[in-house]
Amino acid sequence: MTLKVAIASFAHGHAMSYAYLLNQMSDVEVLSADPDGASAPDPGPRGAELAEQLGVPYVDSYDELFAWGPDAVVVTSENALHRGLVERAAAVGAHVLCEKPLATEVEDGEAMLAACASAGAILMVAYPVRFSPQYLRLRASVEAGLLGDVFAVLGTNNGKIPIGGRQWFTDPKLAGGGALVDHTVHCADLIDGLTGGASPQRVYAAANRVLHQDKGVEVETGGLVTVNYDNGLLATIDCSWSVPDNGPTWGGVTLQVTGTNGSVEIEPFLPRISGTDPDGEVYLGIGENFDASMLATFLRAVRESGPAVAGQTPAAVPQPDGAVGLRTLRIVDAARRSAVSGQPVEV
């Protein structure tokens, strides 16, 4: 059975990876639309030009995209536009894979979950690091009790400021914030997966714009977020855009998990081939493609569930789902408020 998968927007850089992977699948038919791309201030191509480069069919409007009758929709728009696209997808009975963060505001995330639940549609959030072999081994060790009772997690998600290719990442309205929004959620998701969905209770965050002052951005460029969970876990997340512009790679993720029996640290993007060429330092990532694993999980669930039926729960609920996305969004929301007030915030 061939699945019809729509790509809604090329705003997020991950859309290019998803489009490429989907286009290689013989049992998937792809259609894309990026009507906001023509007015975006980005230096790189968007819209029909980018679709042509990627080799994927393209239509000029979301009306045409949803009228196509997709079985599934991959939402990769600016963060603030996620809600409208997810609700439109649910309205046509399509299952949804939504780029992270789920939304910019908690109430929007709640509305997205409600829309998909009412339509009987899958809502999965695009957290590909969950699918890295290092993380899967770590989670298996935690679930087997090898680390004992886990009481502390130190996470980092540091990267380059993403202003060069997609300027909306530093637009406070479209992105919802800067580094706190862009990078906190990945580590928060990994912690969510390790704890079986423990509830965040209190968040304390500090943020500033010391990094990249020369770029004149209006959002925070560095931050540190501390989260207390209801199971006693204490987590700290460094979410800064601290990788220099001339760095050989975009950045990376680390997670150090400590329990009563010991500590384990993972760095999922570490496997690489490195060296130098005439242009300088080379950093070539190797190993499994996390995006491919995530897409395979989503599409498998879409096939198992079949068409969305209003009022019914899908037969397969792939993780991380909308509930995970909402929990991680609540952490981001609390972190933003804490960074402004200078005080801990209850979630």
Coordinates of C-alpha atoms in Angstrom, one line a residue, residues 3-345:
L3 CA 1.1 6.1 1.6
K4 CA 0.5 9.7 0.6
V5 CA 2.8 11.9 2.8
A6 CA 2.6 15.7 2.7
I7 CA 5.5 18.0 3.8
A8 CA 4.0 21.2 5.1
S9 CA 6.7 23.9 4.8
F10 CA 10.5 24.0 4.3
A11 CA 11.0 26.5 7.1
H12 CA 12.9 24.0 9.4
G13 CA 16.2 22.7 8.1
H14 CA 15.1 19.1 9.0
A15 CA 12.5 19.3 6.3
M16 CA 15.2 18.7 3.7
S17 CA 16.3 15.5 5.4
Y18 CA 12.8 14.2 5.7
A19 CA 12.0 15.1 2.1
Y20 CA 15.1 13.3 0.8
L21 CA 14.4 10.2 2.9
L22 CA 10.7 10.1 2.0
N23 CA 11.5 10.5 -1.7
Q24 CA 13.7 7.4 -1.6
M25 CA 10.8 5.2 -0.4
S26 CA 9.1 3.2 -3.2
D27 CA 5.9 2.9 -1.1
V28 CA 5.5 6.6 -0.3
E29 CA 4.2 9.3 -2.5
V30 CA 5.3 12.8 -1.5
L31 CA 3.8 16.2 -2.0
S32 CA 5.2 19.5 -0.6
A33 CA 4.0 23.1 -0.1
D34 CA 5.9 26.1 1.4
P35 CA 3.8 29.2 0.6
D36 CA 5.5 31.3 3.2
G37 CA 8.9 30.6 1.7
A38 CA 8.7 33.3 -1.0
S39 CA 8.5 36.0 1.6
A40 CA 11.1 34.6 4.0
P41 CA 14.3 36.6 4.4
D42 CA 16.5 33.5 4.3
P43 CA 19.5 33.5 1.9
G44 CA 19.0 29.9 0.9
P45 CA 16.2 28.6 -1.4
R46 CA 12.7 27.8 -0.2
G47 CA 9.4 27.0 -1.8
A48 CA 9.2 25.7 -5.3
E49 CA 13.0 26.2 -5.9
L50 CA 14.0 24.1 -3.0
A51 CA 11.4 21.4 -3.8
E52 CA 12.9 21.2 -7.3
Q53 CA 16.4 20.8 -5.8
L54 CA 15.1 18.0 -3.6
G55 CA 13.2 16.3 -6.4
V56 CA 9.9 16.4 -4.6
P57 CA 6.5 17.4 -6.2
Y58 CA 5.3 20.8 -5.1
V59 CA 2.0 22.8 -4.9
D60 CA 1.7 26.5 -4.2
S61 CA -0.7 26.5 -1.3
Y62 CA -1.7 24.5 1.8
D63 CA -5.2 24.4 0.4
E64 CA -3.9 22.3 -2.5
L65 CA -1.7 20.2 -0.2
F66 CA -4.5 19.2 2.2
A67 CA -7.0 18.7 -0.7
W68 CA -4.6 16.1 -2.0
G69 CA -5.9 13.8 0.8
P70 CA -2.7 12.9 2.5
D71 CA -2.5 9.8 4.8
A72 CA 0.1 11.6 6.9
V73 CA 1.5 15.2 7.2
V74 CA 5.0 16.2 8.3
V75 CA 4.8 19.7 9.8
T76 CA 8.1 21.5 9.5
S77 CA 7.0 25.1 9.6
E78 CA 8.1 27.9 11.9
N79 CA 7.3 27.0 15.5
A80 CA 4.5 29.5 15.9
L81 CA 2.7 28.0 12.8
H82 CA 2.6 24.4 14.0
R83 CA -0.8 24.6 15.6
G84 CA -2.6 25.8 12.5
L85 CA -1.1 23.1 10.3
V86 CA -1.6 20.3 12.7
E87 CA -5.2 21.2 13.1
R88 CA -5.7 21.3 9.4
A89 CA -4.0 17.9 9.0
A90 CA -6.3 16.5 11.7
A91 CA -9.3 18.0 10.0
V92 CA -8.6 16.0 6.9
G93 CA -8.0 12.8 8.9
A94 CA -4.2 12.7 8.4
H95 CA -1.7 11.4 10.9
V96 CA 0.9 14.0 12.0
L97 CA 4.6 14.1 12.6
C98 CA 5.3 17.6 14.0
E99 CA 8.8 19.2 14.3
K100 CA 9.9 20.1 17.7
P101 CA 9.1 22.1 19.8
L102 CA 5.4 21.1 19.7
A103 CA 4.4 24.8 19.8
T104 CA 5.4 28.1 21.2
E105 CA 2.6 28.3 23.7
V106 CA 1.2 25.7 26.0
E107 CA -2.4 26.4 25.1
D108 CA -1.5 25.8 21.4
G109 CA 0.0 22.5 22.3
E110 CA -3.0 21.5 24.3
A111 CA -5.3 22.4 21.3
M112 CA -3.1 20.3 19.0
L113 CA -3.4 17.3 21.2
A114 CA -7.2 17.8 21.4
A115 CA -7.6 18.2 17.6
C116 CA -5.7 15.0 16.9
A117 CA -7.5 13.0 19.6
S118 CA -10.9 14.1 18.3
A119 CA -9.9 13.1 14.8
G120 CA -8.4 9.8 15.9
A121 CA -5.1 10.9 14.4
I122 CA -1.5 10.1 15.5
L123 CA 0.5 13.0 16.8
M124 CA 4.2 12.3 17.0
V125 CA 6.9 14.8 17.8
A126 CA 10.1 14.9 15.8
Y127 CA 12.8 14.1 18.4
P128 CA 15.2 12.0 16.4
V129 CA 17.9 11.7 19.0
R130 CA 15.6 9.2 20.8
F131 CA 16.5 6.8 18.1
S132 CA 20.3 6.8 18.4
P133 CA 21.9 3.5 19.3
Q134 CA 23.7 5.1 22.3
Y135 CA 20.5 6.4 23.8
L136 CA 18.7 3.1 23.2
R137 CA 21.4 1.2 25.1
L138 CA 21.3 3.8 27.9
R139 CA 17.6 3.5 28.2
A140 CA 17.8 -0.3 28.3
S141 CA 20.4 -0.1 31.1
V142 CA 18.2 2.2 33.1
E143 CA 15.1 0.1 32.6
A144 CA 17.1 -3.0 33.7
G145 CA 18.1 -1.3 36.9
L146 CA 21.8 -1.4 36.1
L147 CA 22.3 2.2 37.3
G148 CA 20.2 1.8 40.3
D149 CA 17.9 4.6 41.3
V150 CA 18.6 7.5 38.8
F151 CA 18.7 10.8 40.7
A152 CA 20.6 13.2 38.4
V153 CA 20.9 14.0 34.7
L154 CA 23.3 16.5 33.1
G155 CA 22.4 17.3 29.5
T156 CA 24.0 19.6 26.9
N157 CA 22.6 20.6 23.6
N158 CA 25.0 23.2 22.2
G159 CA 25.1 24.3 18.7
K160 CA 25.7 27.2 16.2
I161 CA 23.2 30.0 16.2
P162 CA 20.9 29.0 13.3
I163 CA 20.5 32.5 11.9
G164 CA 22.5 31.8 8.7
G165 CA 20.1 29.5 6.9
R166 CA 16.8 30.1 8.6
Q167 CA 16.5 33.6 10.2
W168 CA 13.2 32.9 11.9
F169 CA 15.0 30.9 14.6
T170 CA 15.9 34.3 16.1
D171 CA 12.5 35.8 15.7
P172 CA 10.9 35.9 19.1
K173 CA 7.3 35.6 17.7
L174 CA 7.9 32.8 15.1
A175 CA 10.4 30.8 17.2
G176 CA 8.9 31.5 20.7
G177 CA 12.4 32.4 22.0
G178 CA 16.0 31.6 21.3
A179 CA 18.4 28.9 22.6
L180 CA 16.1 28.1 25.5
V181 CA 13.4 27.0 23.1
D182 CA 15.5 25.6 20.4
H183 CA 17.7 23.3 22.5
T184 CA 16.1 22.6 25.9
V185 CA 13.5 20.3 24.4
H186 CA 15.8 17.7 23.0
C187 CA 17.4 16.9 26.3
A188 CA 14.0 17.2 28.0
D189 CA 12.7 14.6 25.7
L190 CA 15.6 12.2 26.3
I191 CA 15.0 12.5 30.1
D192 CA 11.3 12.0 29.5
G193 CA 12.0 8.7 27.7
L194 CA 14.4 7.5 30.5
T195 CA 11.9 8.2 33.3
G196 CA 8.7 6.9 31.6
G197 CA 7.2 10.3 31.5
A198 CA 8.0 11.7 35.0
S199 CA 6.3 15.1 35.5
P200 CA 8.4 18.2 35.7
Q201 CA 7.5 20.1 38.9
R202 CA 9.8 23.1 39.2
V203 CA 12.1 24.9 36.7
Y204 CA 14.8 27.5 37.3
A205 CA 16.5 29.0 34.3
A206 CA 19.1 31.7 33.6
A207 CA 19.7 33.1 30.1
N208 CA 21.3 36.1 28.4
R209 CA 22.5 37.5 25.0
V210 CA 26.2 37.6 25.7
L211 CA 27.0 35.2 22.9
H212 CA 26.7 36.6 19.3
Q213 CA 26.2 40.2 20.4
D214 CA 27.5 41.3 17.0
K215 CA 24.4 39.8 15.3
G216 CA 21.9 42.0 17.1
V217 CA 19.4 39.2 17.8
E218 CA 16.4 39.8 20.1
V219 CA 16.4 36.3 21.7
E220 CA 18.6 34.6 24.3
T221 CA 21.7 33.0 22.9
G222 CA 22.8 31.1 26.0
G223 CA 21.0 29.4 28.8
L224 CA 21.1 26.9 31.7
V225 CA 17.9 25.2 32.8
T226 CA 17.4 23.2 36.0
V227 CA 14.4 20.9 36.3
N228 CA 13.0 19.1 39.4
Y229 CA 10.8 16.1 38.7
D230 CA 8.1 14.5 40.7
N231 CA 10.1 11.3 41.2
G232 CA 13.0 13.2 42.8
L233 CA 15.2 13.5 39.8
L234 CA 17.2 16.7 39.3
A235 CA 18.2 17.6 35.7
T236 CA 20.4 20.4 34.4
I237 CA 20.4 21.3 30.7
D238 CA 22.9 23.6 28.9
C239 CA 21.1 24.8 25.9
S240 CA 23.4 27.5 24.6
W241 CA 24.3 28.4 21.0
S242 CA 27.9 28.3 22.0
V243 CA 29.5 26.6 19.0
P244 CA 31.4 29.2 16.9
D245 CA 30.3 30.1 13.4
N246 CA 33.4 28.6 11.9
G247 CA 33.1 25.3 13.8
P248 CA 33.4 22.1 11.7
T249 CA 29.9 20.9 12.8
W250 CA 26.6 22.3 13.9
G251 CA 27.0 21.1 17.5
G252 CA 26.0 18.1 19.5
V253 CA 24.2 16.5 22.4
T254 CA 25.5 14.8 25.5
L255 CA 23.6 13.2 28.4
Q256 CA 25.2 12.1 31.7
V257 CA 22.9 9.9 33.8
T258 CA 23.8 9.2 37.4
G259 CA 22.2 6.6 39.7
T260 CA 22.9 4.9 43.0
N261 CA 25.0 2.2 41.2
G262 CA 27.0 4.5 38.8
S263 CA 27.0 7.0 36.0
V264 CA 26.9 6.7 32.2
E265 CA 27.5 9.5 29.6
I266 CA 26.5 9.3 26.0
E267 CA 27.3 11.6 23.0
P268 CA 25.1 10.4 20.1
F269 CA 26.7 12.6 17.4
L270 CA 30.3 11.8 18.4
P271 CA 31.0 9.0 15.9
R272 CA 32.8 10.8 13.0
I273 CA 35.6 10.9 10.6
S274 CA 37.8 14.0 11.3
G275 CA 40.8 15.6 9.7
T276 CA 41.6 18.6 7.5
D277 CA 41.3 19.7 3.9
P278 CA 42.2 22.9 2.1
D279 CA 39.2 24.6 3.7
G280 CA 40.2 23.7 7.2
E281 CA 38.9 21.2 9.8
V282 CA 36.6 18.3 8.5
Y283 CA 33.9 16.7 10.7
L284 CA 32.0 14.0 8.9
G285 CA 29.4 12.2 11.0
I286 CA 29.1 8.5 10.5
G287 CA 26.7 5.8 11.8
E288 CA 22.9 5.4 11.7
N289 CA 20.6 8.1 10.4
F290 CA 18.4 9.0 13.4
D291 CA 15.9 10.8 11.1
A292 CA 15.5 7.6 9.0
S293 CA 14.8 5.6 12.1
M294 CA 12.2 8.1 13.4
L295 CA 10.4 8.3 10.0
A296 CA 10.3 4.5 9.8
T297 CA 8.7 4.4 13.3
F298 CA 6.1 7.0 12.3
L299 CA 5.2 5.4 9.0
R300 CA 5.0 2.0 10.5
A301 CA 2.5 3.3 13.0
V302 CA 0.5 5.1 10.3
R303 CA 0.2 1.8 8.4
E304 CA -0.7 -0.2 11.5
S305 CA -3.4 2.4 12.5
G306 CA -4.9 2.8 9.0
P307 CA -7.1 5.8 8.3
A308 CA -7.9 8.1 11.2
V309 CA -11.3 7.5 12.6
A310 CA -12.9 10.4 14.6
G311 CA -13.3 9.6 18.3
Q312 CA -11.1 6.5 18.2
T313 CA -7.6 6.0 19.5
P314 CA -5.1 5.0 16.8
A315 CA -4.0 1.3 16.9
A316 CA -0.4 2.4 17.2
V317 CA 0.9 5.4 19.2
P318 CA 4.5 6.0 18.3
Q319 CA 6.8 7.6 20.8
P320 CA 7.6 10.4 21.5
D321 CA 3.9 11.4 21.1
G322 CA 2.0 14.6 21.6
A323 CA 1.9 14.1 25.4
V324 CA 5.7 14.0 25.5
G325 CA 5.8 17.1 23.3
L326 CA 3.4 18.9 25.7
R327 CA 5.5 18.0 28.8
T328 CA 8.7 19.3 27.2
L329 CA 6.9 22.4 26.1
R330 CA 5.8 23.1 29.7
I331 CA 9.4 22.9 30.7
V332 CA 10.3 25.5 28.0
D333 CA 7.4 27.7 29.0
A334 CA 8.5 27.6 32.7
A335 CA 12.1 28.3 31.7
R336 CA 11.2 31.4 29.8
R337 CA 9.2 32.7 32.7
S338 CA 12.0 31.9 35.2
A339 CA 14.7 33.5 33.1
V340 CA 12.6 36.7 33.1
S341 CA 11.8 36.7 36.8
G342 CA 15.0 35.3 38.1
Q343 CA 13.0 32.9 40.3
P344 CA 12.1 29.2 40.2
V345 CA 8.8 28.6 38.5

